[in-house]
XYZ file of C-alpha atoms in Angstrom:
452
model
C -2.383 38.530 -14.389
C -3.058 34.597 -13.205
C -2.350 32.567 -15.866
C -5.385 30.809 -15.248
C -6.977 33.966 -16.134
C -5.680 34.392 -19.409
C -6.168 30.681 -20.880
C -9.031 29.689 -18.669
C -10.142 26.341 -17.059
C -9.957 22.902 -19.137
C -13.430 22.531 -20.290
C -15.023 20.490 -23.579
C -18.169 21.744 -23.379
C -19.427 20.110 -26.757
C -18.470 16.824 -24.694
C -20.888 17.772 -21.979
C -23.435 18.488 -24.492
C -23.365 15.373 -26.581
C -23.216 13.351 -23.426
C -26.515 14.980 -22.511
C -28.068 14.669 -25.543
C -27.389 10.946 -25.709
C -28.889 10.327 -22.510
C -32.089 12.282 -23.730
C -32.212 9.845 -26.732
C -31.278 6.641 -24.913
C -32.153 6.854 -20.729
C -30.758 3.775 -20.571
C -27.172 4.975 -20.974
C -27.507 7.310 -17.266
C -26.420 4.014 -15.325
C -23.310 3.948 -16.960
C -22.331 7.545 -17.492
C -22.987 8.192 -14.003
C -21.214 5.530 -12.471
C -18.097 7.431 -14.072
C -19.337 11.521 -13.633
C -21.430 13.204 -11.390
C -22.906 16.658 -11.954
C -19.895 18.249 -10.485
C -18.105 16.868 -13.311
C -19.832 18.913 -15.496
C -18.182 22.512 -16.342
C -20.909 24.760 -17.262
C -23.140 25.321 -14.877
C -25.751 24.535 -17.030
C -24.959 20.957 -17.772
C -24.429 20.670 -13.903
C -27.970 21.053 -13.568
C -29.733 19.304 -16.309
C -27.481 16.430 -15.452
C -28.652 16.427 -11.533
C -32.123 16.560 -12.907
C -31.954 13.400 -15.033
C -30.238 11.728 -12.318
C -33.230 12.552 -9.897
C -35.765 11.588 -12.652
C -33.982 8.041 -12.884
C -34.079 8.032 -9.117
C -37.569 8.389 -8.989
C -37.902 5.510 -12.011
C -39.386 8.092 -14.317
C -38.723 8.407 -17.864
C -36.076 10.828 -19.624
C -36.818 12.907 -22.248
C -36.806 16.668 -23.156
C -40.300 17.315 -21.392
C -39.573 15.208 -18.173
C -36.280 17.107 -18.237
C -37.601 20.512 -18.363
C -40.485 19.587 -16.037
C -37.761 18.253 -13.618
C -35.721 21.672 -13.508
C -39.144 23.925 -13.985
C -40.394 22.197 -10.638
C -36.740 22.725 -8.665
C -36.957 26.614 -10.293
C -33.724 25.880 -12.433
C -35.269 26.071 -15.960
C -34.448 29.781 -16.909
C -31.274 29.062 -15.082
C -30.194 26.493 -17.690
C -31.542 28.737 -20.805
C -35.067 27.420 -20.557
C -37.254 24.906 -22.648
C -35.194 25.722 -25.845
C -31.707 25.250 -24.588
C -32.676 21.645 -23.259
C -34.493 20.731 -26.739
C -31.164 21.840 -28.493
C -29.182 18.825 -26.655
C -30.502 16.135 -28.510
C -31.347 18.151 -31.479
C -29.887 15.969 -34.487
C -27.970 14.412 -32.449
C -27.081 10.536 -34.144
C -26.556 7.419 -32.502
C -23.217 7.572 -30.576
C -20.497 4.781 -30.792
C -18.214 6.986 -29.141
C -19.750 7.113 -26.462
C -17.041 6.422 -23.720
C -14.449 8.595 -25.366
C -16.927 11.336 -24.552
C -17.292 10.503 -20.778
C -13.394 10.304 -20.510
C -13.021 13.776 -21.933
C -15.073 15.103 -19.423
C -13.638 13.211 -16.808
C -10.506 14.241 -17.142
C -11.033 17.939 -17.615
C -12.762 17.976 -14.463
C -9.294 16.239 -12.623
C -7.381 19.158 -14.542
C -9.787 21.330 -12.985
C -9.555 20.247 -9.562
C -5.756 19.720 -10.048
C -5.339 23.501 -10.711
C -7.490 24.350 -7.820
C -5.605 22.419 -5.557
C -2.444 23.887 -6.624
C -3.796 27.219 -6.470
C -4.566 26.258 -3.131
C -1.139 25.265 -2.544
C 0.946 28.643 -3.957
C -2.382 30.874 -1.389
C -0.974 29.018 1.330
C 3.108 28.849 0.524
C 2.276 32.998 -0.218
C 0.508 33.789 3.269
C 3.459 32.095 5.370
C 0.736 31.202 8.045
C 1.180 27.296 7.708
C 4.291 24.937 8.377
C 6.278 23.575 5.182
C 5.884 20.490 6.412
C 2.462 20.556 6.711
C 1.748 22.400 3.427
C 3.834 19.777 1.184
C 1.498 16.854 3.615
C -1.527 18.333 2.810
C -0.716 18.654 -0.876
C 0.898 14.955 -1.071
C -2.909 13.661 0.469
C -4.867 15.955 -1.633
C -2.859 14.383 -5.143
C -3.714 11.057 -3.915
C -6.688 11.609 -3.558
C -7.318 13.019 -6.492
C -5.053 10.192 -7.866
C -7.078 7.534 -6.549
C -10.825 9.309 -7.453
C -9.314 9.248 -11.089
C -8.138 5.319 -11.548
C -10.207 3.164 -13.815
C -11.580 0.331 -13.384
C -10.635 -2.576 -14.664
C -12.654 -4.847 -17.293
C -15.028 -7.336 -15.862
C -14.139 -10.937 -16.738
C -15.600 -14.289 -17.059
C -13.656 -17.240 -15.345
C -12.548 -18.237 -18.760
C -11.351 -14.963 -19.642
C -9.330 -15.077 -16.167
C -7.465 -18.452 -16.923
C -6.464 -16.875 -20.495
C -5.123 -13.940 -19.186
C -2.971 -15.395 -16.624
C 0.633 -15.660 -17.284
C 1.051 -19.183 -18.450
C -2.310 -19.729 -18.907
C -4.244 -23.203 -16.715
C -1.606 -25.549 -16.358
C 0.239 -22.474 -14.786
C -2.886 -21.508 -12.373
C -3.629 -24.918 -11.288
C -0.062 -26.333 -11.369
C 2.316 -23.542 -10.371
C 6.346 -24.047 -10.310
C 6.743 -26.598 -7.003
C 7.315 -24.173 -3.971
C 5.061 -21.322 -5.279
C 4.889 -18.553 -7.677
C 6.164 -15.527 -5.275
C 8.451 -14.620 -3.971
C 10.902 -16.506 -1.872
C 11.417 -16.064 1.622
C 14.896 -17.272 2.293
C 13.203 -20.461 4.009
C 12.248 -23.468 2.581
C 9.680 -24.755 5.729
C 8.201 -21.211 6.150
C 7.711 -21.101 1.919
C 6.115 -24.422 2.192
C 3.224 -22.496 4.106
C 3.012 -19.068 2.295
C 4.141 -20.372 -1.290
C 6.566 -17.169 -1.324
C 5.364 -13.376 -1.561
C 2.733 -12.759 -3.587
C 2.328 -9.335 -5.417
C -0.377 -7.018 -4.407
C -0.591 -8.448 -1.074
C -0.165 -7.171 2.073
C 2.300 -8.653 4.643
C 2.354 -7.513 8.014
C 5.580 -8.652 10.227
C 4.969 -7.978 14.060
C 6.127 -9.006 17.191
C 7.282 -7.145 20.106
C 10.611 -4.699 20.638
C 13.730 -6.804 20.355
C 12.501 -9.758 18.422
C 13.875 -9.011 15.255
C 11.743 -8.183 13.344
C 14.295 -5.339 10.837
C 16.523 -8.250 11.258
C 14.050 -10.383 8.937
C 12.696 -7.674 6.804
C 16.258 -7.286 5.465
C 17.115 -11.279 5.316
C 14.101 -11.248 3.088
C 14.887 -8.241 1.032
C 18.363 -9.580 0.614
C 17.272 -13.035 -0.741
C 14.701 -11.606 -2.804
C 17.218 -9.228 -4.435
C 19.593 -12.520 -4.752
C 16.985 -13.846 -6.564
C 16.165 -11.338 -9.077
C 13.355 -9.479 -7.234
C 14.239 -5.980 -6.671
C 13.605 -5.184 -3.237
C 13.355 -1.543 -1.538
C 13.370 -1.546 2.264
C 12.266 2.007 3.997
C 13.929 2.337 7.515
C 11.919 5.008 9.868
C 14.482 3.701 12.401
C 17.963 2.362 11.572
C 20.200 4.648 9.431
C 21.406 2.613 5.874
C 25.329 1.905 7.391
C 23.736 -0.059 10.113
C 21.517 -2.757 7.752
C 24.261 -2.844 5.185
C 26.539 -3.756 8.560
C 24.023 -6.199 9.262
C 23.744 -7.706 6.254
C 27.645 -7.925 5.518
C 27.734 -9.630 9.335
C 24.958 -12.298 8.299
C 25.912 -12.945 4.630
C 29.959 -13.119 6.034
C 28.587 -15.621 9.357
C 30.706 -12.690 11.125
C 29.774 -11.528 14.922
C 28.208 -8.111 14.167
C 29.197 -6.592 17.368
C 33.223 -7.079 16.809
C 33.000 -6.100 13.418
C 31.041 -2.755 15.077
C 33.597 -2.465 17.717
C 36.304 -2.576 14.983
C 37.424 -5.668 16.361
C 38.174 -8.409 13.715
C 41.245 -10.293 12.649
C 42.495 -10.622 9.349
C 40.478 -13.922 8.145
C 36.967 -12.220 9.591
C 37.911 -8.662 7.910
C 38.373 -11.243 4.364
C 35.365 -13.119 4.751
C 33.530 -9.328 5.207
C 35.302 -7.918 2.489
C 34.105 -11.099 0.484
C 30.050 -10.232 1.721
C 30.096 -6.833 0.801
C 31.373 -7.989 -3.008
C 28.583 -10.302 -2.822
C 25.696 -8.117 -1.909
C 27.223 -4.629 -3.584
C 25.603 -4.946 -7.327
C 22.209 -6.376 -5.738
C 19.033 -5.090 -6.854
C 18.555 -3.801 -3.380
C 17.571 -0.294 -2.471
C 17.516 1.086 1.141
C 16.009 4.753 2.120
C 16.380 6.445 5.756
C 15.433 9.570 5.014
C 12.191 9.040 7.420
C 9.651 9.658 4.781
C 7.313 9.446 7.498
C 3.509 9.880 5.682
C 2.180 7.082 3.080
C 2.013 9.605 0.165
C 6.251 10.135 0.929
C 6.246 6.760 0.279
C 4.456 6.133 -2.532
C 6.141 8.976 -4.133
C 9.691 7.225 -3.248
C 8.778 3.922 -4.223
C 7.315 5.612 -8.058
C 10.789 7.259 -8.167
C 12.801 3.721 -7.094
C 10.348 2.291 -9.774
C 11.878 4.581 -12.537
C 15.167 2.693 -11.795
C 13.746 -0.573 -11.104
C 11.104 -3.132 -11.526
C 10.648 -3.041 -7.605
C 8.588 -6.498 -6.172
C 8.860 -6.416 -2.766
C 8.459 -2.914 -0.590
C 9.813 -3.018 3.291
C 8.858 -0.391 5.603
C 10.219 -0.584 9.137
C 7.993 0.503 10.906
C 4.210 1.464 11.065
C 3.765 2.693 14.517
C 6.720 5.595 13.385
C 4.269 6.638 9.927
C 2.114 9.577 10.551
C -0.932 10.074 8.032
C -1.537 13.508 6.095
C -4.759 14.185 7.688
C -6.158 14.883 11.018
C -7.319 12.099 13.701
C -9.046 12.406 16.902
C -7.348 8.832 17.714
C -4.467 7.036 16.450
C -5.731 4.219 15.911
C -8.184 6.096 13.416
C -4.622 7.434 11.591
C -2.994 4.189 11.751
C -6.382 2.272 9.770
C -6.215 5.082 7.285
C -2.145 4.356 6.898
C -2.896 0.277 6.467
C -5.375 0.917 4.229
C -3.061 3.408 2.242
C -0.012 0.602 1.800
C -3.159 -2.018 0.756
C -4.014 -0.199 -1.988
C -0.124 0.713 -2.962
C 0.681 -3.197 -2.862
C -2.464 -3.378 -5.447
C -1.817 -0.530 -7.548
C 2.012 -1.099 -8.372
C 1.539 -5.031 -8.240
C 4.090 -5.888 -5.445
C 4.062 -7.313 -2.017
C 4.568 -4.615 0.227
C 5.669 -6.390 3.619
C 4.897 -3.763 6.927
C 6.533 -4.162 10.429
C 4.312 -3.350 13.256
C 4.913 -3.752 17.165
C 2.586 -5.743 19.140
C 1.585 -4.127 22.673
C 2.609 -5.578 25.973
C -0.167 -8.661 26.690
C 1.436 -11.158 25.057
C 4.473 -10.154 27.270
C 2.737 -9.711 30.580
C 0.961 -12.957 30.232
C 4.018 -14.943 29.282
C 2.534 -16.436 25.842
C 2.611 -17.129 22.222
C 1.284 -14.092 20.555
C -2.423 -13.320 18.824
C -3.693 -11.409 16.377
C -5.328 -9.099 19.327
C -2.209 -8.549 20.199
C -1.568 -6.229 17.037
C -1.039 -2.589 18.451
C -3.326 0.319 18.179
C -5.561 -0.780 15.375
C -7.828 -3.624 14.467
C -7.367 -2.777 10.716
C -4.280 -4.215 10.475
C -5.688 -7.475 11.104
C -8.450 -6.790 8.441
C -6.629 -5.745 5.875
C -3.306 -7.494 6.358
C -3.340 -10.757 3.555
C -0.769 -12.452 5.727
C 0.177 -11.424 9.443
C 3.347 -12.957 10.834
C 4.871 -13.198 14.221
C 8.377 -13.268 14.959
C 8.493 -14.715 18.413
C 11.677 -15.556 21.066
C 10.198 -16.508 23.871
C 13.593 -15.759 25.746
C 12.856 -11.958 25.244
C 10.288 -12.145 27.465
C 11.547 -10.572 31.436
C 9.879 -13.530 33.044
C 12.119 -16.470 30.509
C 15.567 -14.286 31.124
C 17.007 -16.910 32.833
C 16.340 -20.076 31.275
C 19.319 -21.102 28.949
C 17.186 -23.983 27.192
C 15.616 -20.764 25.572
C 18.229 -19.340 24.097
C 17.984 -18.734 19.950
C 14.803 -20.973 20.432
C 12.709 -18.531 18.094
C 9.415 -18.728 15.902
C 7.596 -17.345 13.153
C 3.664 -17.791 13.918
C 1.739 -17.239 10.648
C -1.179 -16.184 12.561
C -3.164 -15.113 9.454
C -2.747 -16.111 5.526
C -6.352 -15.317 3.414
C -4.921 -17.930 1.142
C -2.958 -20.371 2.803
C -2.895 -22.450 6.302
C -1.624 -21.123 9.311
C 0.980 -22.227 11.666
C 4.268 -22.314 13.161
C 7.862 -22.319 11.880
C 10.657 -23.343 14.085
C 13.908 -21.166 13.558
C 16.724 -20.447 15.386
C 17.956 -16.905 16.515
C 22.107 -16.398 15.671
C 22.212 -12.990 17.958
C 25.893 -12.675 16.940
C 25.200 -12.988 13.369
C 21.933 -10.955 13.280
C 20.402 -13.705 11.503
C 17.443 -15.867 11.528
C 18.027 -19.526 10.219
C 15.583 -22.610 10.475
C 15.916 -25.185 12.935
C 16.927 -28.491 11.330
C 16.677 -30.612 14.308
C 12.950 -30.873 16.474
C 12.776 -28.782 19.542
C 10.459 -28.685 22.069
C 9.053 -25.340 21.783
C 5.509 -26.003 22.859
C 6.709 -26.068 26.495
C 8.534 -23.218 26.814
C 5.592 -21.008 28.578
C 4.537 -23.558 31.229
């Protein structure tokens, strides 16, 4: 027999009932209990009813009471349905004033989730037991669903005056309006480019684009490695490069070592001691590196929440979006792409850390021989809406038509194009291609001209 069959569905029925009963007593209170249930919430059919009939009443800015009720359910043909006039006069019946209101309202709430949890899994073991569907797209489908239901079940926070705000933040005003000098996130790695974003932030979302080549990985992991240098855990998700090749980086930008020798097996005795001396450096670093292509945003929310059982993780890297595939199904791409962007937005929010996605830009910015633009972002105009900071990583000298012009060479920028709380602008680096490495450029160069 179904073990659902033998013990039944979570219900509280006595919650249902007092909840009814206090709206029949107070009307006032429907606002609030049904911005947290609605009458599918409800787990006797019953309740599901008289609950959809007070809701209509209050729609229609008519009064609730026991005789507007039954009036309500009489007129839809529902009343013998719900046990008649009798049943809905037993609701209130006695019934005191109720302090406990939302403890009530939560009970229900969350045997409804346990209801719909169980029906999804049942869902789950039909389809595992039929063999019609792929593995891969059963264990998808279920990852979306539990979001879903995940993200239908999250409270909302407390609303708060401004005063209540300044209290509650960590140091309190002088902190708010007179933060550490250089910011309160997370550092970059670079002073100048800092200056302009005042670090990371936590619960933002950073997109890093630029075209093919321009190094983008290359800065995702300078930043994870000098936030994990720092004490900020970093995680960095490669859809692309396999973990020997960024630790290979790393050891050949931390050591100042040519990355292609070292590759090629090719150094002498003092470079093989100055790598042997960055690997000690970075090997106890609270930084984390997956390549198992968790492809899907739920894979990666459910890697981070496992990282996160390990370590206070601030800053998330994933590498990159145009290789993510959502759960569900999309007539267009750029449809799946908005629903991925808006997935990471509301990870970076709900684990309170900067989650930092590279994207590819498509081929104007190329073609026309220029700086690029936000319109320039591939596939999907969400990631401009969403994004709270969108930076470029720019060398002009990738371009076909700038190939041969040496003055070019390592000239490289990163274009804050977009910052919801900041300025935006331009910060002039240098590109070490031996190295792998991305440093700033200390002397004044005359990048403005490059693309006459």
């Amino acid at each position: 027999m179904n073990p659902i069959d033998q013990r039944g569905l979570p219900s509280h029925p006595e919650a249902e009932k007092l909840i009814l009963g206090s709206i029949l007593i107070g009307a006032g209170r429907l606002t609030e209990i049904a911005a947290v249930l609605g009458p599918e919430d409800f787990c006797l059919e019953p309740h599901r009813r008289i609950f959809a009939a007070m809701k209509a009443l209050d729609g229609a800015g008519r009064g609730i009471d026991r005789v507007t009720v039954a009036t309500q359910l009489q007129a839809g043909g529902q009343l013998e349905a719900v046990g008649g006039v009798s049943y809905v006069a037993t609701l209130d019946e006695g019934l005191p004033h109720l302090s406990n209101l939302d403890t009530y309202v939560g009970i229900v709430r969350d045997k409804a989730t346990l209801r719909r949890l169980i029906v999804a899994a049942q869902g789950v073991i039909d389809r595992c037991l039929t063999m019609g569907d792929d593995p891969g797209r059963i264990i998808s489908d279920a990852e979306r669903t539990l979001a879903q239901l995940g993200a239908a079940n999250t409270e909302h926070g407390d609303w708060l005056q401004p005063g209540q705000v300044i209290e509650q933040h960590p140091g309190g005003l002088q902190q708010l309006i007179c933060p550490i000098a250089g910011g309160v996130g997370i550092p970059t790695g670079w002073k100048s480019l800092d200056s302009k974003l005042c670090g990371l932030h936590l619960g933002d979302l950073f997109i890093l684009a630029g075209r093919p080549g321009m190094g983008k990985s290359v800065v995702g992991m300078q930043m994870a490695h000098w936030a994990a240098t720092h004490g900020f855990p970093a995680a960095f998700i490669s859809l692309e490069m396999s973990k020997a090749s960024l630790i290979q980086r790393t050891i050949a930008a931390v050591g100042r070592l040519d990355s292609q020798r070292m590759r090629s097996g090719m150094l002498d005795q003092d470079e093989r001691r100055r790598a042997t001396l960055a690997a000690a450096a970075i090997r106890d670093l609270p930084m984390f590196i997956d390549d198992t292509r968790a492809r899907t945003s739920p894979a990666v929310t459910a890697a981070l929440r496992k990282l996160k059982s390990r370590a206070a993780v601030k800053l998330l890297i994933v590498d990159h979006l145009q290789l993510m595939r959502s759960t569900g199904r999309h007539d267009k791409r750029n449809y799946e792409l908005a629903e991925i962007i808006g997935d990471m937005k509301h990870l970076a929010a709900d684990e309170q850390l900067c989650v930092m996605v590279l994207s590819q830009l498509n081929r104007e910015c190329e073609i026309e021989n220029r700086f690029p633009q936000l319109s320039d972002l591939r596939d999907c105009g969400d990631i401009e809406q969403d994004a709270d900071v969108v930076m470029f990583v720019h060398r002009p000298e990738r371009y076909m038509k700038n190939r041969d012009r040496p003055e070019l060479r390592g000239v490289a920028e990163f274009i804050t194009a977009k910052q919801r709380n900041g300025p935006m602008g331009s910060t002039r680096m240098v590109f070490l291609a031996a190295m792998q490495k991305f440093e700033e450029a200390y002397s004044e160069r005359e990048t403005e001209s490059w693309n006459e």
